[in-house]
C-alpha positions as semicolon CSV with decimal commas, in nm:
position;residue;x (nm);y (nm);z (nm)
1;M;15,787;10,294;4,290
2;R;15,965;10,011;4,450
3;D;15,928;9,823;4,779
4;R;16,071;9,511;4,949
5;V;15,841;9,207;4,923
6;S;15,874;8,843;5,022
7;D;15,837;8,551;4,805
8;L;15,657;8,221;4,899
9;S;15,973;8,081;5,041
10;G;16,010;8,368;5,280
11;D;16,341;8,499;5,123
12;S;16,330;8,887;5,090
13;Q;16,399;9,052;4,761
14;T;16,348;9,385;4,599
15;A;16,075;9,402;4,338
16;P;15,923;9,686;4,150
17;I;15,565;9,809;4,233
18;D;15,330;9,843;3,928
19;E;15,159;10,175;3,976
20;R;14,877;10,073;3,740
21;A;14,812;9,764;3,945
22;V;14,785;9,987;4,239
23;L;14,518;10,193;4,073
24;D;14,332;9,892;3,963
25;V;14,290;9,750;4,311
26;L;14,144;10,077;4,452
27;A;13,776;10,062;4,531
28;H;13,715;10,405;4,381
29;A;13,680;10,468;4,008
30;V;13,984;10,673;3,903
31;V;13,973;10,877;3,572
32;V;14,277;11,082;3,457
33;T;14,224;11,341;3,176
34;D;14,432;11,616;3,026
35;P;14,326;11,984;3,112
36;T;14,076;11,967;2,821
37;G;13,907;11,661;2,952
38;T;14,050;11,393;2,715
39;I;14,061;11,056;2,905
40;L;14,413;10,935;2,957
41;L;14,352;10,670;3,224
42;W;14,055;10,464;3,339
43;N;14,100;10,210;3,620
44;R;13,928;9,880;3,663
45;S;13,678;10,027;3,933
46;A;13,584;10,290;3,664
47;E;13,504;10,013;3,424
48;D;13,280;9,845;3,688
49;L;13,113;10,177;3,781
50;Y;13,047;10,322;3,435
51;G;13,035;10,012;3,219
52;W;13,298;10,091;2,950
53;S;13,639;9,929;2,931
54;E;13,948;10,148;2,917
55;E;14,014;10,069;2,560
56;E;13,671;10,214;2,475
57;V;13,717;10,546;2,637
58;L;14,087;10,646;2,599
59;G;14,101;10,964;2,402
60;R;13,732;11,055;2,446
61;S;13,614;11,354;2,631
62;V;13,502;11,276;2,977
63;V;13,240;11,545;2,962
64;E;13,077;11,402;2,645
65;L;13,105;11,046;2,780
66;L;12,963;11,080;3,123
67;T;12,750;11,399;3,142
68;P;12,374;11,361;3,143
69;P;12,186;11,567;2,879
70;G;12,158;11,927;2,968
71;D;12,451;11,924;3,218
72;E;12,739;11,951;2,955
73;E;12,800;12,322;3,002
74;A;12,813;12,300;3,384
75;N;13,042;12,014;3,374
76;R;13,272;12,200;3,127
77;R;13,294;12,494;3,368
78;D;13,377;12,250;3,660
79;L;13,650;12,095;3,448
80;H;13,793;12,437;3,359
81;E;13,782;12,533;3,725
82;V;13,993;12,220;3,827
83;A;14,229;12,272;3,527
84;S;14,286;12,623;3,664
85;G;14,414;12,464;3,989
86;T;14,095;12,459;4,209
87;P;14,017;12,113;4,361
88;M;13,640;12,018;4,349
89;S;13,437;11,749;4,529
90;G;13,066;11,667;4,570
91;D;12,783;11,473;4,437
92;R;12,675;11,466;4,081
93;L;12,477;11,262;3,842
94;V;12,668;11,077;3,559
95;T;12,560;10,855;3,280
96;R;12,652;10,489;3,272
97;R;12,685;10,277;2,954
98;G;12,327;10,221;2,823
99;G;12,202;10,560;2,943
100;E;12,136;10,471;3,316
101;L;12,187;10,764;3,566
102;V;12,389;10,699;3,868
103;R;12,475;10,934;4,159
104;V;12,847;10,954;4,248
105;R;13,058;11,119;4,497
106;T;13,364;11,279;4,308
107;F;13,693;11,413;4,426
108;T;13,866;11,597;4,134
109;R;14,222;11,741;4,173
110;P;14,471;11,889;3,935
111;L;14,804;11,727;3,883
112;L;15,094;11,966;3,867
113;D;15,458;11,946;3,757
114;D;15,748;12,081;3,965
115;A;15,702;12,411;3,799
116;G;15,327;12,430;3,895
117;R;15,205;12,364;3,549
118;I;14,893;12,143;3,501
119;L;14,990;11,811;3,365
120;A;14,647;11,624;3,410
121;V;14,325;11,625;3,599
122;V;14,261;11,321;3,827
123;G;13,916;11,230;3,954
124;G;13,809;10,976;4,202
125;S;13,441;10,862;4,223
126;E;13,227;10,611;4,417
127;D;12,856;10,511;4,382
128;V;12,664;10,682;4,665
129;G;12,307;10,635;4,513
130;A;12,195;10,376;4,771
131;L;12,370;10,572;5,052
132;R;12,194;10,895;4,954
133;D;11,864;10,708;4,925
134;A;11,912;10,574;5,275
135;E;12,011;10,917;5,410
136;Q;11,688;11,068;5,261
137;N;11,480;10,789;5,396
138;A;11,629;10,862;5,745
139;R;11,563;11,228;5,700
140;D;11,213;11,156;5,592
141;L;11,156;10,919;5,886
142;S;11,307;11,182;6,115
143;E;11,083;11,445;5,985
144;H;10,788;11,206;6,002
145;F;10,870;11,125;6,356
146;R;10,913;11,487;6,447
147;S;10,580;11,575;6,295
148;A;10,403;11,294;6,478
149;V;10,573;11,404;6,807
150;V;10,466;11,751;6,752
151;T;10,123;11,682;6,627
152;G;10,050;11,399;6,881
153;G;10,177;11,611;7,178
154;L;10,454;11,340;7,240
155;G;10,742;11,380;7,469
156;T;11,066;11,183;7,412
157;W;11,332;11,046;7,633
158;R;11,665;10,873;7,603
159;W;11,823;10,676;7,896
160;H;12,191;10,588;7,894
161;M;12,237;10,278;8,116
162;R;12,611;10,311;8,167
163;S;12,603;10,685;8,289
164;G;12,258;10,675;8,430
165;Q;12,180;10,998;8,253
166;T;11,820;11,045;8,118
167;I;11,749;11,308;7,858
168;W;11,402;11,449;7,830
169;D;11,270;11,700;7,581
170;E;11,064;11,993;7,699
171;R;10,740;11,827;7,602
172;L;10,806;11,533;7,818
173;E;10,898;11,756;8,108
174;A;10,563;11,926;8,059
175;L;10,384;11,595;8,067
176;F;10,538;11,531;8,405
177;G;10,434;11,888;8,527
178;L;10,792;12,032;8,508
179;S;10,916;12,359;8,363
180;P;11,166;12,352;8,068
181;G;11,508;12,246;8,197
182;E;11,371;12,151;8,547
183;F;11,427;11,768;8,499
184;D;11,775;11,698;8,653
185;G;11,829;11,398;8,419
186;T;11,841;11,117;8,692
187;F;11,645;10,800;8,682
188;D;11,560;10,849;9,053
189;T;11,384;11,167;8,984
190;Y;11,180;10,995;8,714
191;V;11,080;10,718;8,943
192;S;10,982;10,964;9,204
193;L;10,730;11,132;8,972
194;I;10,538;10,800;8,908
195;H;10,245;10,731;9,121
196;P;10,341;10,520;9,413
197;D;10,097;10,247;9,332
198;D;10,230;10,212;8,976
199;R;10,600;10,224;9,036
200;E;10,677;9,857;9,092
201;R;10,470;9,750;8,779
202;V;10,638;10,018;8,565
203;L;10,990;9,922;8,673
204;A;10,916;9,568;8,632
205;T;10,812;9,622;8,272
206;V;11,127;9,814;8,197
207;S;11,333;9,558;8,350
208;D;11,192;9,278;8,155
209;A;11,232;9,471;7,832
210;V;11,598;9,528;7,909
211;D;11,643;9,163;7,996
212;E;11,473;9,047;7,676
213;K;11,612;9,323;7,462
214;T;11,270;9,417;7,329
215;T;11,025;9,709;7,310
216;Y;10,774;9,777;7,589
217;R;10,465;9,980;7,674
218;T;10,357;10,118;7,998
219;E;10,050;10,308;8,117
220;H;10,074;10,472;8,458
221;R;9,992;10,777;8,656
222;V;10,224;11,064;8,729
223;V;10,195;11,302;9,033
224;W;10,278;11,659;8,937
225;P;10,461;11,886;9,192
226;D;10,128;12,057;9,255
227;G;9,982;11,716;9,368
228;S;9,749;11,665;9,067
229;V;9,740;11,316;8,918
230;H;9,767;11,265;8,540
231;S;9,777;10,954;8,318
232;I;10,074;10,878;8,079
233;V;10,123;10,618;7,820
234;G;10,495;10,544;7,718
235;V;10,626;10,328;7,438
236;G;10,999;10,256;7,441
237;G;11,264;10,011;7,320
238;V;11,612;9,916;7,427
239;T;11,928;10,039;7,239
240;L;12,203;9,792;7,165
241;D;12,580;9,839;7,090
242;A;12,770;9,652;6,810
243;S;12,819;9,351;7,033
244;G;12,430;9,325;7,108
245;E;12,465;9,454;7,465
246;V;12,201;9,690;7,598
247;T;12,309;10,049;7,625
248;G;11,980;10,203;7,742
249;T;11,632;10,282;7,632
250;V;11,459;10,542;7,401
251;G;11,097;10,626;7,359
252;C;10,815;10,863;7,373
253;S;10,522;10,940;7,594
254;M;10,182;11,106;7,567
255;D;9,914;11,230;7,806
256;V;9,604;11,012;7,806
257;T;9,439;11,169;8,122
258;D;9,129;11,260;7,926
259;R;9,104;10,925;7,768
260;V;9,139;10,746;8,099
261;E;8,884;10,973;8,270
262;L;8,642;10,903;7,986
263;E;8,703;10,530;8,011
264;Q;8,654;10,548;8,392
265;E;8,339;10,737;8,344
266;R;8,214;10,474;8,080
267;Q;8,314;10,202;8,325
268;R;8,132;10,379;8,602
269;L;7,821;10,411;8,385
270;A;7,855;10,050;8,276
271;D;7,883;9,929;8,637
272;L;7,575;10,133;8,720
273;A;7,390;9,968;8,432
274;I;7,509;9,620;8,536
275;L;7,412;9,701;8,895
276;A;7,065;9,829;8,783
277;A;7,009;9,520;8,567
278;S;7,132;9,307;8,859
279;R;6,903;9,473;9,094
280;E;6,608;9,453;8,844
281;S;6,685;9,088;8,803
282;L;6,699;9,028;9,166
283;L;6,384;9,227;9,227
284;R;6,218;9,014;8,960
285;E;6,336;8,691;9,120
286;R;6,213;8,807;9,458
287;L;5,878;8,905;9,318
288;E;5,855;8,564;9,150
289;F;5,950;8,401;9,472
290;L;5,697;8,588;9,658
291;S;5,439;8,473;9,409
292;V;5,544;8,117;9,461
293;I;5,523;8,163;9,837
294;N;5,175;8,308;9,791
295;D;5,066;8,011;9,581
296;A;5,202;7,781;9,841
297;L;5,019;7,965;10,119
298;N;4,695;7,960;9,920
299;A;4,723;7,591;9,863
300;S;4,789;7,519;10,225
301;G;4,485;7,396;10,416
302;S;4,652;7,391;10,762
303;V;4,933;7,545;10,966
304;R;5,150;7,232;10,924
305;E;5,107;7,247;10,553
306;V;5,217;7,618;10,562
307;M;5,529;7,520;10,760
308;T;5,623;7,241;10,532
309;N;5,553;7,419;10,198
310;V;5,727;7,737;10,293
311;T;6,044;7,598;10,429
312;R;6,092;7,357;10,136
313;L;6,045;7,638;9,889
314;A;6,289;7,857;10,071
315;V;6,592;7,631;10,004
316;P;6,807;7,682;9,818
317;R;6,665;8,022;9,707
318;L;6,720;8,193;10,036
319;G;7,003;7,978;10,177
320;D;7,103;7,633;10,283
321;W;6,865;7,616;10,581
322;C;6,503;7,736;10,651
323;V;6,356;7,673;10,995
324;M;6,009;7,785;11,090
325;Y;5,881;7,814;11,448
326;V;5,517;7,847;11,515
327;L;5,374;7,917;11,860
328;P;5,082;7,693;11,958
329;N;4,743;7,877;11,959
330;D;4,672;7,766;12,316
331;G;4,944;7,986;12,460
332;R;5,206;7,723;12,525
333;P;5,565;7,874;12,507
334;T;5,733;7,595;12,313
335;P;5,682;7,633;11,928
336;E;5,619;7,367;11,669
337;V;5,931;7,346;11,437
338;E;5,970;7,261;11,064
339;V;6,320;7,226;10,914
340;S;6,440;7,220;10,550
341;H;6,795;7,181;10,408
342;V;6,951;7,134;10,078
343;D;7,087;6,809;10,217
344;P;6,805;6,589;10,365
345;G;7,050;6,417;10,592
346;M;7,116;6,743;10,770
347;V;6,750;6,775;10,846
348;R;6,769;6,457;11,057
349;H;7,081;6,588;11,224
350;A;6,913;6,920;11,304
351;R;6,620;6,741;11,458
352;G;6,857;6,553;11,679
353;L;7,013;6,870;11,787
354;Q;6,673;7,009;11,885
355;Q;6,626;6,714;12,117
356;R;6,976;6,765;12,262
357;F;6,923;7,148;12,304
358;P;6,544;7,215;12,361
359;Y;6,390;7,546;12,297
360;Q;6,448;7,791;12,581
361;P;6,186;8,078;12,578
362;D;6,399;8,307;12,795
363;A;6,722;8,272;12,589
364;P;6,884;8,608;12,542
365;R;6,935;8,581;12,173
366;G;6,839;8,376;11,874
367;V;6,495;8,264;11,787
368;P;6,344;8,297;12,143
369;A;6,467;8,654;12,163
370;V;6,310;8,723;11,828
371;V;5,976;8,567;11,920
372;R;5,976;8,761;12,255
373;T;6,062;9,103;12,111
374;G;5,948;9,085;11,750
375;V;6,294;9,244;11,646
376;T;6,494;9,092;11,363
377;E;6,836;8,939;11,425
378;F;7,075;8,964;11,132
379;Y;7,433;8,839;11,124
380;P;7,574;8,892;10,770
381;E;7,901;8,721;10,863
382;I;7,943;8,486;11,152
383;S;8,309;8,477;11,246
384;D;8,502;8,365;11,548
385;Q;8,536;8,723;11,658
386;L;8,159;8,770;11,639
387;L;8,098;8,459;11,859
388;A;8,354;8,592;12,103
389;E;8,177;8,931;12,105
390;L;7,841;8,757;12,162
391;D;7,982;8,549;12,441
392;V;7,833;8,230;12,276
393;A;7,874;7,927;12,488
394;D;8,133;7,666;12,378
395;D;7,861;7,395;12,300
396;A;7,665;7,641;12,078
397;A;7,981;7,763;11,907
398;D;8,072;7,400;11,826
399;I;7,726;7,343;11,678
400;I;7,766;7,650;11,470
401;D;8,110;7,523;11,347
402;E;7,953;7,174;11,285
403;L;7,677;7,296;11,083
404;D;7,914;7,540;10,892
405;I;7,684;7,832;10,973
406;R;7,824;8,153;10,814
407;S;7,530;8,399;10,773
408;T;7,194;8,415;10,933
409;I;6,860;8,608;10,933
410;T;6,599;8,554;11,202
411;V;6,274;8,748;11,160
412;A;5,937;8,738;11,364
413;M;5,617;8,636;11,201
414;K;5,385;8,907;11,314
415;K;5,015;8,996;11,234
416;R;4,887;9,315;11,375
417;G;5,157;9,328;11,627
418;R;5,098;8,972;11,751
419;V;5,405;8,736;11,708
420;V;5,282;8,389;11,605
421;G;5,649;8,255;11,543
422;A;5,971;8,315;11,365
423;L;6,152;8,233;11,040
424;Q;6,519;8,155;11,031
425;F;6,734;8,148;10,721
426;V;7,086;8,019;10,731
427;A;7,369;8,035;10,465
428;G;7,668;7,804;10,521
429;G;8,017;7,740;10,380
430;A;8,103;7,909;10,055
431;S;7,745;7,992;9,967
432;R;7,593;8,340;9,970
433;R;7,619;8,593;10,238
434;Y;7,304;8,776;10,333
435;T;7,247;9,149;10,263
436;S;6,986;9,407;10,393
437;E;6,779;9,337;10,075
438;D;6,754;8,978;10,189
439;V;6,646;9,090;10,537
440;T;6,365;9,291;10,375
441;L;6,258;8,992;10,171
442;A;6,264;8,759;10,478
443;E;6,049;9,006;10,674
444;T;5,799;9,028;10,385
445;I;5,772;8,647;10,367
446;A;5,740;8,626;10,742
447;G;5,456;8,878;10,737
448;R;5,268;8,685;10,472
449;V;5,320;8,368;10,659
450;A;5,195;8,510;10,980
451;S;4,870;8,646;10,798
452;S;4,819;8,301;10,646
453;I;4,868;8,124;10,982
454;E;4,631;8,373;11,152
455;N;4,366;8,329;10,876
456;L;4,388;7,948;10,899
457;R;4,348;7,959;11,268
458;L;4,052;8,202;11,249
459;H;3,903;7,993;10,978
460;D;3,944;7,683;11,210
461;E;3,781;7,866;11,493
462;Q;3,488;7,989;11,274
463;R;3,443;7,638;11,131
464;E;3,431;7,492;11,487
465;I;3,173;7,751;11,592
466;A;2,968;7,693;11,278
467;W;2,982;7,318;11,331
468;T;2,889;7,341;11,705
469;L;2,589;7,574;11,606
470;Q;2,494;7,339;11,325
471;R;2,481;7,037;11,559
472;S;2,278;7,244;11,810
473;L;2,014;7,304;11,530
474;L;1,996;6,931;11,445
475;P;1,832;6,652;11,655
476;D;2,054;6,478;11,893
477;A;1,918;6,141;11,799
478;L;1,649;5,986;11,571
479;A;1,324;5,845;11,726
480;D;1,339;5,464;11,728
481;V;1,050;5,360;11,488
482;P;0,928;5,000;11,535
483;R;0,996;4,771;11,224
484;L;1,207;5,044;11,066
485;D;1,580;5,088;11,044
486;T;1,652;5,465;11,031
487;S;1,972;5,675;10,971
488;V;2,084;5,995;10,835
489;R;2,374;6,161;10,661
490;Y;2,385;6,534;10,665
491;W;2,618;6,754;10,453
492;A;2,540;7,120;10,464
493;N;2,584;7,320;10,148
494;G;2,791;7,643;10,156
495;Q;3,114;7,738;10,328
496;S;3,241;7,515;10,599
497;T;3,247;7,826;10,841
498;E;2,874;7,891;10,779
499;V;2,567;7,716;10,911
500;G;2,382;7,521;10,640
501;G;2,027;7,603;10,556
502;D;1,887;7,232;10,532
503;F;1,736;7,077;10,834
504;Y;1,562;6,750;10,919
505;D;1,380;6,594;11,230
506;L;1,228;6,262;11,319
507;F;1,049;6,260;11,660
508;A;0,775;6,067;11,834
509;L;0,438;6,207;11,892
510;D;0,224;6,184;12,194
511;T;-0,003;5,925;12,039
512;A;0,162;5,592;12,067
513;G;0,292;5,451;11,732
514;R;0,281;5,792;11,559
515;F;0,593;5,979;11,450
516;G;0,678;6,310;11,291
517;L;0,918;6,334;10,994
518;V;1,042;6,665;10,871
519;L;1,262;6,774;10,570
520;G;1,329;7,147;10,526
521;D;1,547;7,387;10,323
522;V;1,597;7,749;10,433
523;C;1,692;7,991;10,163
524;G;2,058;8,098;10,234
525;T;2,309;8,010;10,503
526;G;2,470;8,165;10,798
527;P;2,324;8,318;11,119
528;A;1,992;8,432;10,961
529;A;1,937;8,070;10,821
530;A;2,032;7,928;11,166
531;A;1,775;8,140;11,335
532;L;1,503;8,038;11,087
533;I;1,595;7,672;11,134
534;G;1,552;7,696;11,507
535;L;1,229;7,879;11,468
536;A;1,101;7,611;11,222
537;R;1,217;7,309;11,420
538;H;1,056;7,433;11,748
539;T;0,742;7,552;11,581
540;I;0,695;7,223;11,398
541;R;0,751;7,006;11,707
542;D;0,533;7,223;11,929
543;S;0,241;7,224;11,681
544;A;0,265;6,845;11,616
545;W;0,291;6,772;11,985
546;H;-0,045;6,960;12,016
547;G;-0,202;6,708;11,780
548;D;-0,210;6,927;11,468
549;E;-0,231;6,770;11,125
550;P;0,039;6,843;10,869
551;R;-0,159;7,135;10,696
552;A;-0,218;7,299;11,035
553;I;0,140;7,253;11,131
554;L;0,260;7,430;10,812
555;D;0,000;7,705;10,866
556;S;0,155;7,759;11,215
557;L;0,498;7,764;11,072
558;N;0,398;8,013;10,809
559;R;0,240;8,245;11,080
560;A;0,560;8,221;11,281
561;I;0,787;8,301;10,999
562;R;0,578;8,601;10,887
563;R;0,568;8,738;11,239
564;S;0,938;8,698;11,266
565;R;0,984;8,970;10,992
566;T;1,271;8,771;10,821
567;D;1,349;8,862;10,467
568;T;1,395;8,500;10,353
569;F;1,185;8,185;10,335
570;L;1,201;7,804;10,359
571;T;1,039;7,498;10,200
572;C;0,924;7,223;10,434
């Protein structure tokens, strides 16, 4: 074989081609044998593949040299088949120098002369062990994936970006509520089946994955043609060409409707538990707060103390402001007012506003209306629209804006249907907004405050009556005794609303220079004791003024008490 080649200087010349050199540069191992299998030629790639040099193998049997133990007979039949004129190809195991087995892909052909007689057998081989392992791994992975898809109920897709075609398997069609073959392969149809509320998010996720050439995961709802809604999880990745450009996406999806519904139910139950715990905590706080209010009411000795204690305890627990209005007990229409605020400076400001805008008993809304009607006013959110609907005057609206009032509760303080005043709670700015539960708590507090105020007033009235009666049972003045300085301090034992049982008297007798001095103690207090004191004082004075001696005076007193049929007694 000859060809025209060029030397380094560029001049052309004709040079022979060395056929053996050509064989040695081939990547495949080339082995030439005679029809009986005796090796005639062994190129350099054969030396690299099998480990023997050509000098070591020439004249040896290729079957004996390369065949693994147990395969000799089969290989001899194959050699005979080729020597008979039949080409053969395929994978087989051969033995390398040192006994190592290697899988090769062989192409064996007979070499014929012009008359068709077999001159030699030519075989070309290449190592395909790694290739076959990779192919097996690919098959294993494919089968593993197929099994996972079938077992897991997964549907698969492939989207070709250039053509826009989307290929779904039947399982994926079923996940979207379609019959086999019903999906038309368009991206728009796929998008139309996604729940409208989820489309933008899903498309953004896919777009980001394409831009970043990475995998992605989506969870969204799909709307079946029958209108039912199902939940789908999809995992995909982008495909790239040889230059690294995105060609589309591939992935799989599965139905997670049951899991999502279970999670939603768990979340619903968790929310209910949290709500129940929150309500329990709120109830406990309110009960504790009511206990604190009760303690404050019990510790209050006057209506003014009630007003001060309650309003100060109410902030900030029930808002930023607490204002109490208490109607005077004498029937005057203008109430006494006590204000508390989280910011003491605001209290001074509020008192200034009260002077600028005095209480109007006939006002159509607000505290005056609640006091007149006894009906609660509740505004959970005070907005400009609400002020407009209520036709609030501009100056009042300015004050509401100035004080940053955003939510209010105004409740009447009632006892047995009688309104004694009102409580107003105010939340401002970004603080809380009142609820119906807050209204219930405010009304409960107002009822207890009203009872406390009424009880204090009743106590004051009873104490005044008792003190008036007590004074009527004691002498208006002490007799003036010559050469003696006389004085008395009287402190009745018992409740301040009851008449005491102790009594005294110092009076002049009809005889000049003589005086009567009396100290006594009635058993018990109250009206019965008062009646007995009155009987005792008058009986003693009357008997003494008749000139009776002390023993006779006491005898007269004893007879008077016995005849009064009282069930108590006195010492005198």
